[in-house]
């Protein structure tokens, strides 16, 4: 969700005048630095308490619908509480990478040969610019794990973050250590996967590159 929101937002910023681009980028940076527990409380206040559109918490319990629609309705607020801060960091990284790649030699050559629009943006710019964004995915995993611990506790979501928090409070050390081990494994695998994808997209990162 963070990348599905962040990358299109970076492309939208790319079409705006530089002054508006800087202003919206600064606003996005402010949202990205908001603590997730505060953002979770604000989302509950606006979309549950004031507007009454979405449920606040307790996806399981008496009177809660077990249908797919009921589960998705409970998932919206915690998912956005986790994704929104990361999405603006993704947009900022993608935008900076696109601006850097757009001034590179191979893009100038493609533009001189007549490429423009999507034929220039997708194969020549976005493919190379995606490498830093993919590298960010590996670094986002520990932030996601720590953020899920807080967000799942606030929304009473039955996930690994809440299990880890409850195990620490209950002094259940085997479960707490297992949660830390799984988070560490996810970080390592995410980092290796992001580097492999980045090397595949950007030939300059390969070991056999000149």
PDB file of C-alpha atoms in Angstrom:
ATOM      1  CA  UNK A   1       0.000   0.000   0.000  1.00  0.00           C
ATOM      2  CA  UNK A   2       2.849   2.386   0.789  1.00  0.00           C
ATOM      3  CA  UNK A   3       4.461   1.793  -2.603  1.00  0.00           C
ATOM      4  CA  UNK A   4       1.108   1.807  -4.389  1.00  0.00           C
ATOM      5  CA  UNK A   5       0.499   5.292  -2.996  1.00  0.00           C
ATOM      6  CA  UNK A   6       4.052   6.632  -2.996  1.00  0.00           C
ATOM      7  CA  UNK A   7       5.165   5.929  -6.568  1.00  0.00           C
ATOM      8  CA  UNK A   8       2.059   7.476  -8.242  1.00  0.00           C
ATOM      9  CA  UNK A   9       2.363  10.476  -5.907  1.00  0.00           C
ATOM     10  CA  UNK A  10       5.975  10.941  -7.045  1.00  0.00           C
ATOM     11  CA  UNK A  11       4.842  10.880 -10.692  1.00  0.00           C
ATOM     12  CA  UNK A  12       2.152  13.471  -9.909  1.00  0.00           C
ATOM     13  CA  UNK A  13       4.706  15.730  -8.213  1.00  0.00           C
ATOM     14  CA  UNK A  14       6.923  15.378 -11.266  1.00  0.00           C
ATOM     15  CA  UNK A  15       4.266  17.088 -13.434  1.00  0.00           C
ATOM     16  CA  UNK A  16       3.856  20.090 -11.101  1.00  0.00           C
ATOM     17  CA  UNK A  17       5.792  23.382 -11.180  1.00  0.00           C
ATOM     18  CA  UNK A  18       8.910  23.349  -8.958  1.00  0.00           C
ATOM     19  CA  UNK A  19       7.396  25.693  -6.364  1.00  0.00           C
ATOM     20  CA  UNK A  20       4.300  23.537  -5.798  1.00  0.00           C
ATOM     21  CA  UNK A  21       6.430  20.414  -5.935  1.00  0.00           C
ATOM     22  CA  UNK A  22       8.603  21.653  -3.078  1.00  0.00           C
ATOM     23  CA  UNK A  23       5.615  22.702  -0.986  1.00  0.00           C
ATOM     24  CA  UNK A  24       3.781  19.398  -1.377  1.00  0.00           C
ATOM     25  CA  UNK A  25       7.002  17.506  -0.804  1.00  0.00           C
ATOM     26  CA  UNK A  26       7.525  19.372   2.474  1.00  0.00           C
ATOM     27  CA  UNK A  27       3.943  18.578   3.522  1.00  0.00           C
ATOM     28  CA  UNK A  28       4.519  14.915   2.740  1.00  0.00           C
ATOM     29  CA  UNK A  29       7.737  14.943   4.772  1.00  0.00           C
ATOM     30  CA  UNK A  30       5.808  16.354   7.733  1.00  0.00           C
ATOM     31  CA  UNK A  31       3.300  13.479   7.488  1.00  0.00           C
ATOM     32  CA  UNK A  32       6.142  10.958   7.177  1.00  0.00           C
ATOM     33  CA  UNK A  33       7.617  12.074  10.510  1.00  0.00           C
ATOM     34  CA  UNK A  34       4.317  11.811  12.411  1.00  0.00           C
ATOM     35  CA  UNK A  35       4.431   9.056  15.067  1.00  0.00           C
ATOM     36  CA  UNK A  36       2.255   6.132  14.054  1.00  0.00           C
ATOM     37  CA  UNK A  37       0.485   5.950  17.413  1.00  0.00           C
ATOM     38  CA  UNK A  38      -0.660   9.586  17.049  1.00  0.00           C
ATOM     39  CA  UNK A  39      -1.706   9.008  13.438  1.00  0.00           C
ATOM     40  CA  UNK A  40      -3.682   5.925  14.516  1.00  0.00           C
ATOM     41  CA  UNK A  41      -5.544   7.923  17.168  1.00  0.00           C
ATOM     42  CA  UNK A  42      -6.313  10.715  14.669  1.00  0.00           C
ATOM     43  CA  UNK A  43      -7.632   8.226  12.106  1.00  0.00           C
ATOM     44  CA  UNK A  44      -9.920   6.695  14.731  1.00  0.00           C
ATOM     45  CA  UNK A  45     -11.100  10.158  15.784  1.00  0.00           C
ATOM     46  CA  UNK A  46     -11.912  11.311  12.245  1.00  0.00           C
ATOM     47  CA  UNK A  47     -13.181   8.191  10.466  1.00  0.00           C
ATOM     48  CA  UNK A  48     -14.837   6.437  13.413  1.00  0.00           C
ATOM     49  CA  UNK A  49     -15.822   8.965  16.061  1.00  0.00           C
ATOM     50  CA  UNK A  50     -16.680  11.936  13.812  1.00  0.00           C
ATOM     51  CA  UNK A  51     -17.651  10.472  10.426  1.00  0.00           C
ATOM     52  CA  UNK A  52     -18.676   6.995  11.592  1.00  0.00           C
ATOM     53  CA  UNK A  53     -17.475   5.398   8.355  1.00  0.00           C
ATOM     54  CA  UNK A  54     -15.144   2.691   9.677  1.00  0.00           C
ATOM     55  CA  UNK A  55     -14.838   0.551  12.811  1.00  0.00           C
ATOM     56  CA  UNK A  56     -12.148   1.524  15.276  1.00  0.00           C
ATOM     57  CA  UNK A  57     -10.912  -1.799  16.642  1.00  0.00           C
ATOM     58  CA  UNK A  58     -11.692  -5.339  17.805  1.00  0.00           C
ATOM     59  CA  UNK A  59     -11.831  -7.254  14.535  1.00  0.00           C
ATOM     60  CA  UNK A  60     -12.674 -10.371  16.556  1.00  0.00           C
ATOM     61  CA  UNK A  61     -15.281 -10.554  19.258  1.00  0.00           C
ATOM     62  CA  UNK A  62     -18.999 -10.733  19.932  1.00  0.00           C
ATOM     63  CA  UNK A  63     -21.141  -9.042  17.312  1.00  0.00           C
ATOM     64  CA  UNK A  64     -18.296  -8.678  14.785  1.00  0.00           C
ATOM     65  CA  UNK A  65     -19.001  -9.892  11.251  1.00  0.00           C
ATOM     66  CA  UNK A  66     -16.598 -12.590  10.056  1.00  0.00           C
ATOM     67  CA  UNK A  67     -17.311 -11.839   6.387  1.00  0.00           C
ATOM     68  CA  UNK A  68     -14.634 -10.585   4.025  1.00  0.00           C
ATOM     69  CA  UNK A  69     -16.262  -7.156   3.937  1.00  0.00           C
ATOM     70  CA  UNK A  70     -16.273  -6.931   7.728  1.00  0.00           C
ATOM     71  CA  UNK A  71     -12.608  -7.922   7.938  1.00  0.00           C
ATOM     72  CA  UNK A  72     -11.607  -5.438   5.234  1.00  0.00           C
ATOM     73  CA  UNK A  73     -13.512  -2.650   6.979  1.00  0.00           C
ATOM     74  CA  UNK A  74     -11.518  -3.309  10.155  1.00  0.00           C
ATOM     75  CA  UNK A  75      -8.281  -3.489   8.168  1.00  0.00           C
ATOM     76  CA  UNK A  76      -8.549  -0.069   6.464  1.00  0.00           C
ATOM     77  CA  UNK A  77      -7.529   2.188   9.357  1.00  0.00           C
ATOM     78  CA  UNK A  78      -4.569   0.139  10.670  1.00  0.00           C
ATOM     79  CA  UNK A  79      -3.309  -0.425   7.121  1.00  0.00           C
ATOM     80  CA  UNK A  80      -3.342   3.295   6.355  1.00  0.00           C
ATOM     81  CA  UNK A  81      -1.794   4.113   9.737  1.00  0.00           C
ATOM     82  CA  UNK A  82       1.151   1.906   8.751  1.00  0.00           C
ATOM     83  CA  UNK A  83       1.329   2.872   5.076  1.00  0.00           C
ATOM     84  CA  UNK A  84       0.839   6.649   4.986  1.00  0.00           C
ATOM     85  CA  UNK A  85       4.138   7.724   6.625  1.00  0.00           C
ATOM     86  CA  UNK A  86       6.111   5.243   4.526  1.00  0.00           C
ATOM     87  CA  UNK A  87       4.319   6.254   1.314  1.00  0.00           C
ATOM     88  CA  UNK A  88       5.626   9.827   1.486  1.00  0.00           C
ATOM     89  CA  UNK A  89       9.170   8.589   2.076  1.00  0.00           C
ATOM     90  CA  UNK A  90       8.775   6.313  -0.951  1.00  0.00           C
ATOM     91  CA  UNK A  91       7.501   9.267  -3.001  1.00  0.00           C
ATOM     92  CA  UNK A  92      10.396  11.464  -1.883  1.00  0.00           C
ATOM     93  CA  UNK A  93      12.985   8.785  -2.728  1.00  0.00           C
ATOM     94  CA  UNK A  94      11.364   7.997  -6.086  1.00  0.00           C
ATOM     95  CA  UNK A  95      11.117  11.657  -7.062  1.00  0.00           C
ATOM     96  CA  UNK A  96      14.757  12.361  -6.219  1.00  0.00           C
ATOM     97  CA  UNK A  97      15.841   9.259  -8.142  1.00  0.00           C
ATOM     98  CA  UNK A  98      13.768  10.200 -11.198  1.00  0.00           C
ATOM     99  CA  UNK A  99      15.209  13.727 -11.233  1.00  0.00           C
ATOM    100  CA  UNK A 100      18.743  12.345 -10.992  1.00  0.00           C
ATOM    101  CA  UNK A 101      18.234   9.727 -13.704  1.00  0.00           C
ATOM    102  CA  UNK A 102      16.514  12.211 -16.030  1.00  0.00           C
ATOM    103  CA  UNK A 103      19.746  14.173 -16.322  1.00  0.00           C
ATOM    104  CA  UNK A 104      21.906  11.108 -17.028  1.00  0.00           C
ATOM    105  CA  UNK A 105      23.580  10.450 -20.372  1.00  0.00           C
ATOM    106  CA  UNK A 106      21.526   7.459 -21.485  1.00  0.00           C
ATOM    107  CA  UNK A 107      18.266   9.378 -20.988  1.00  0.00           C
ATOM    108  CA  UNK A 108      19.631  12.324 -22.989  1.00  0.00           C
ATOM    109  CA  UNK A 109      20.569   9.930 -25.776  1.00  0.00           C
ATOM    110  CA  UNK A 110      17.098   8.366 -25.763  1.00  0.00           C
ATOM    111  CA  UNK A 111      15.494  11.815 -25.839  1.00  0.00           C
ATOM    112  CA  UNK A 112      17.755  12.846 -28.710  1.00  0.00           C
ATOM    113  CA  UNK A 113      16.759   9.723 -30.661  1.00  0.00           C
ATOM    114  CA  UNK A 114      13.110  10.776 -30.478  1.00  0.00           C
ATOM    115  CA  UNK A 115      11.817   8.981 -27.371  1.00  0.00           C
ATOM    116  CA  UNK A 116       9.273  10.928 -25.370  1.00  0.00           C
ATOM    117  CA  UNK A 117       6.363  10.414 -22.995  1.00  0.00           C
ATOM    118  CA  UNK A 118       5.803   6.852 -21.807  1.00  0.00           C
ATOM    119  CA  UNK A 119       8.386   5.450 -24.252  1.00  0.00           C
ATOM    120  CA  UNK A 120      11.021   7.563 -22.494  1.00  0.00           C
ATOM    121  CA  UNK A 121       9.699   7.423 -18.936  1.00  0.00           C
ATOM    122  CA  UNK A 122       9.095   3.696 -18.481  1.00  0.00           C
ATOM    123  CA  UNK A 123      12.083   1.898 -20.063  1.00  0.00           C
ATOM    124  CA  UNK A 124      14.760   4.575 -19.647  1.00  0.00           C
ATOM    125  CA  UNK A 125      13.857   6.531 -16.499  1.00  0.00           C
ATOM    126  CA  UNK A 126      11.626   4.467 -14.217  1.00  0.00           C
ATOM    127  CA  UNK A 127      13.550   1.220 -14.671  1.00  0.00           C
ATOM    128  CA  UNK A 128      16.809   2.806 -13.496  1.00  0.00           C
ATOM    129  CA  UNK A 129      15.153   5.038 -10.908  1.00  0.00           C
ATOM    130  CA  UNK A 130      13.435   2.055  -9.278  1.00  0.00           C
ATOM    131  CA  UNK A 131      16.684   0.734  -7.775  1.00  0.00           C
ATOM    132  CA  UNK A 132      16.860   3.167  -4.778  1.00  0.00           C
ATOM    133  CA  UNK A 133      13.126   2.692  -4.154  1.00  0.00           C
ATOM    134  CA  UNK A 134      13.541  -1.086  -4.053  1.00  0.00           C
ATOM    135  CA  UNK A 135      16.519  -0.697  -1.710  1.00  0.00           C
ATOM    136  CA  UNK A 136      14.267   1.348   0.567  1.00  0.00           C
ATOM    137  CA  UNK A 137      11.908  -1.633   0.844  1.00  0.00           C
ATOM    138  CA  UNK A 138      14.535  -3.644   2.681  1.00  0.00           C
ATOM    139  CA  UNK A 139      15.124  -0.772   5.106  1.00  0.00           C
ATOM    140  CA  UNK A 140      11.384  -0.280   5.621  1.00  0.00           C
ATOM    141  CA  UNK A 141      10.836  -3.736   7.081  1.00  0.00           C
ATOM    142  CA  UNK A 142      12.189  -3.000  10.597  1.00  0.00           C
ATOM    143  CA  UNK A 143      10.144   0.225  10.641  1.00  0.00           C
ATOM    144  CA  UNK A 144       7.085  -1.754   9.581  1.00  0.00           C
ATOM    145  CA  UNK A 145       7.680  -4.322  12.327  1.00  0.00           C
ATOM    146  CA  UNK A 146       8.089  -1.707  15.060  1.00  0.00           C
ATOM    147  CA  UNK A 147       5.156   0.319  13.733  1.00  0.00           C
ATOM    148  CA  UNK A 148       2.939  -2.766  13.579  1.00  0.00           C
ATOM    149  CA  UNK A 149       3.590  -3.397  17.260  1.00  0.00           C
ATOM    150  CA  UNK A 150       2.117  -0.013  18.182  1.00  0.00           C
ATOM    151  CA  UNK A 151      -0.625   0.117  15.539  1.00  0.00           C
ATOM    152  CA  UNK A 152      -1.908  -3.406  16.163  1.00  0.00           C
ATOM    153  CA  UNK A 153      -2.064  -2.695  19.896  1.00  0.00           C
ATOM    154  CA  UNK A 154      -4.076   0.500  19.354  1.00  0.00           C
ATOM    155  CA  UNK A 155      -6.495  -1.111  16.888  1.00  0.00           C
ATOM    156  CA  UNK A 156      -6.637  -4.431  18.814  1.00  0.00           C
ATOM    157  CA  UNK A 157      -5.648  -6.238  15.618  1.00  0.00           C
ATOM    158  CA  UNK A 158      -4.673  -9.911  16.138  1.00  0.00           C
ATOM    159  CA  UNK A 159      -1.286  -9.747  14.451  1.00  0.00           C
ATOM    160  CA  UNK A 160       2.365 -10.485  15.211  1.00  0.00           C
ATOM    161  CA  UNK A 161       3.027  -6.992  16.510  1.00  0.00           C
ATOM    162  CA  UNK A 162       0.330  -7.301  19.141  1.00  0.00           C
ATOM    163  CA  UNK A 163       1.535 -10.800  20.062  1.00  0.00           C
ATOM    164  CA  UNK A 164       5.063  -9.426  20.568  1.00  0.00           C
ATOM    165  CA  UNK A 165       3.797  -6.561  22.731  1.00  0.00           C
ATOM    166  CA  UNK A 166       1.674  -8.862  24.890  1.00  0.00           C
ATOM    167  CA  UNK A 167       4.533 -11.345  25.274  1.00  0.00           C
ATOM    168  CA  UNK A 168       6.831  -8.605  26.579  1.00  0.00           C
ATOM    169  CA  UNK A 169       4.224  -7.361  29.055  1.00  0.00           C
ATOM    170  CA  UNK A 170       3.531 -10.935  30.196  1.00  0.00           C
ATOM    171  CA  UNK A 171       7.278 -11.713  30.435  1.00  0.00           C
ATOM    172  CA  UNK A 172       6.822 -14.559  27.966  1.00  0.00           C
ATOM    173  CA  UNK A 173      10.430 -14.494  26.813  1.00  0.00           C
ATOM    174  CA  UNK A 174      10.356 -17.406  24.299  1.00  0.00           C
ATOM    175  CA  UNK A 175       7.542 -15.743  22.311  1.00  0.00           C
ATOM    176  CA  UNK A 176       9.257 -12.340  22.512  1.00  0.00           C
ATOM    177  CA  UNK A 177      12.564 -13.787  21.287  1.00  0.00           C
ATOM    178  CA  UNK A 178      10.798 -15.699  18.504  1.00  0.00           C
ATOM    179  CA  UNK A 179       9.124 -12.463  17.365  1.00  0.00           C
ATOM    180  CA  UNK A 180      12.495 -10.682  17.281  1.00  0.00           C
ATOM    181  CA  UNK A 181      14.032 -13.580  15.347  1.00  0.00           C
ATOM    182  CA  UNK A 182      11.245 -13.577  12.745  1.00  0.00           C
ATOM    183  CA  UNK A 183      11.560  -9.798  12.350  1.00  0.00           C
ATOM    184  CA  UNK A 184      15.324 -10.110  11.842  1.00  0.00           C
ATOM    185  CA  UNK A 185      14.863 -12.863   9.244  1.00  0.00           C
ATOM    186  CA  UNK A 186      12.288 -10.740   7.406  1.00  0.00           C
ATOM    187  CA  UNK A 187      14.700  -7.791   7.339  1.00  0.00           C
ATOM    188  CA  UNK A 188      17.566  -9.878   5.941  1.00  0.00           C
ATOM    189  CA  UNK A 189      15.399 -11.567   3.300  1.00  0.00           C
ATOM    190  CA  UNK A 190      13.807  -8.251   2.334  1.00  0.00           C
ATOM    191  CA  UNK A 191      17.207  -6.620   1.953  1.00  0.00           C
ATOM    192  CA  UNK A 192      18.571  -9.466  -0.180  1.00  0.00           C
ATOM    193  CA  UNK A 193      15.448  -9.484  -2.364  1.00  0.00           C
ATOM    194  CA  UNK A 194      15.497  -5.720  -2.883  1.00  0.00           C
ATOM    195  CA  UNK A 195      19.186  -5.782  -3.848  1.00  0.00           C
ATOM    196  CA  UNK A 196      18.610  -8.635  -6.294  1.00  0.00           C
ATOM    197  CA  UNK A 197      15.715  -6.784  -7.949  1.00  0.00           C
ATOM    198  CA  UNK A 198      17.726  -3.564  -8.059  1.00  0.00           C
ATOM    199  CA  UNK A 199      20.614  -5.336  -9.815  1.00  0.00           C
ATOM    200  CA  UNK A 200      18.206  -6.829 -12.327  1.00  0.00           C
ATOM    201  CA  UNK A 201      16.633  -3.449 -13.116  1.00  0.00           C
ATOM    202  CA  UNK A 202      19.846  -1.389 -13.169  1.00  0.00           C
ATOM    203  CA  UNK A 203      22.682  -3.050 -15.140  1.00  0.00           C
ATOM    204  CA  UNK A 204      25.233  -0.667 -13.581  1.00  0.00           C
ATOM    205  CA  UNK A 205      24.833  -2.441 -10.221  1.00  0.00           C
ATOM    206  CA  UNK A 206      25.782  -5.864 -11.568  1.00  0.00           C
ATOM    207  CA  UNK A 207      29.175  -7.397 -10.792  1.00  0.00           C
ATOM    208  CA  UNK A 208      29.985  -7.792 -14.507  1.00  0.00           C
ATOM    209  CA  UNK A 209      29.160  -4.136 -15.271  1.00  0.00           C
ATOM    210  CA  UNK A 210      32.051  -2.190 -16.816  1.00  0.00           C
TER     211      UNK A 210
END
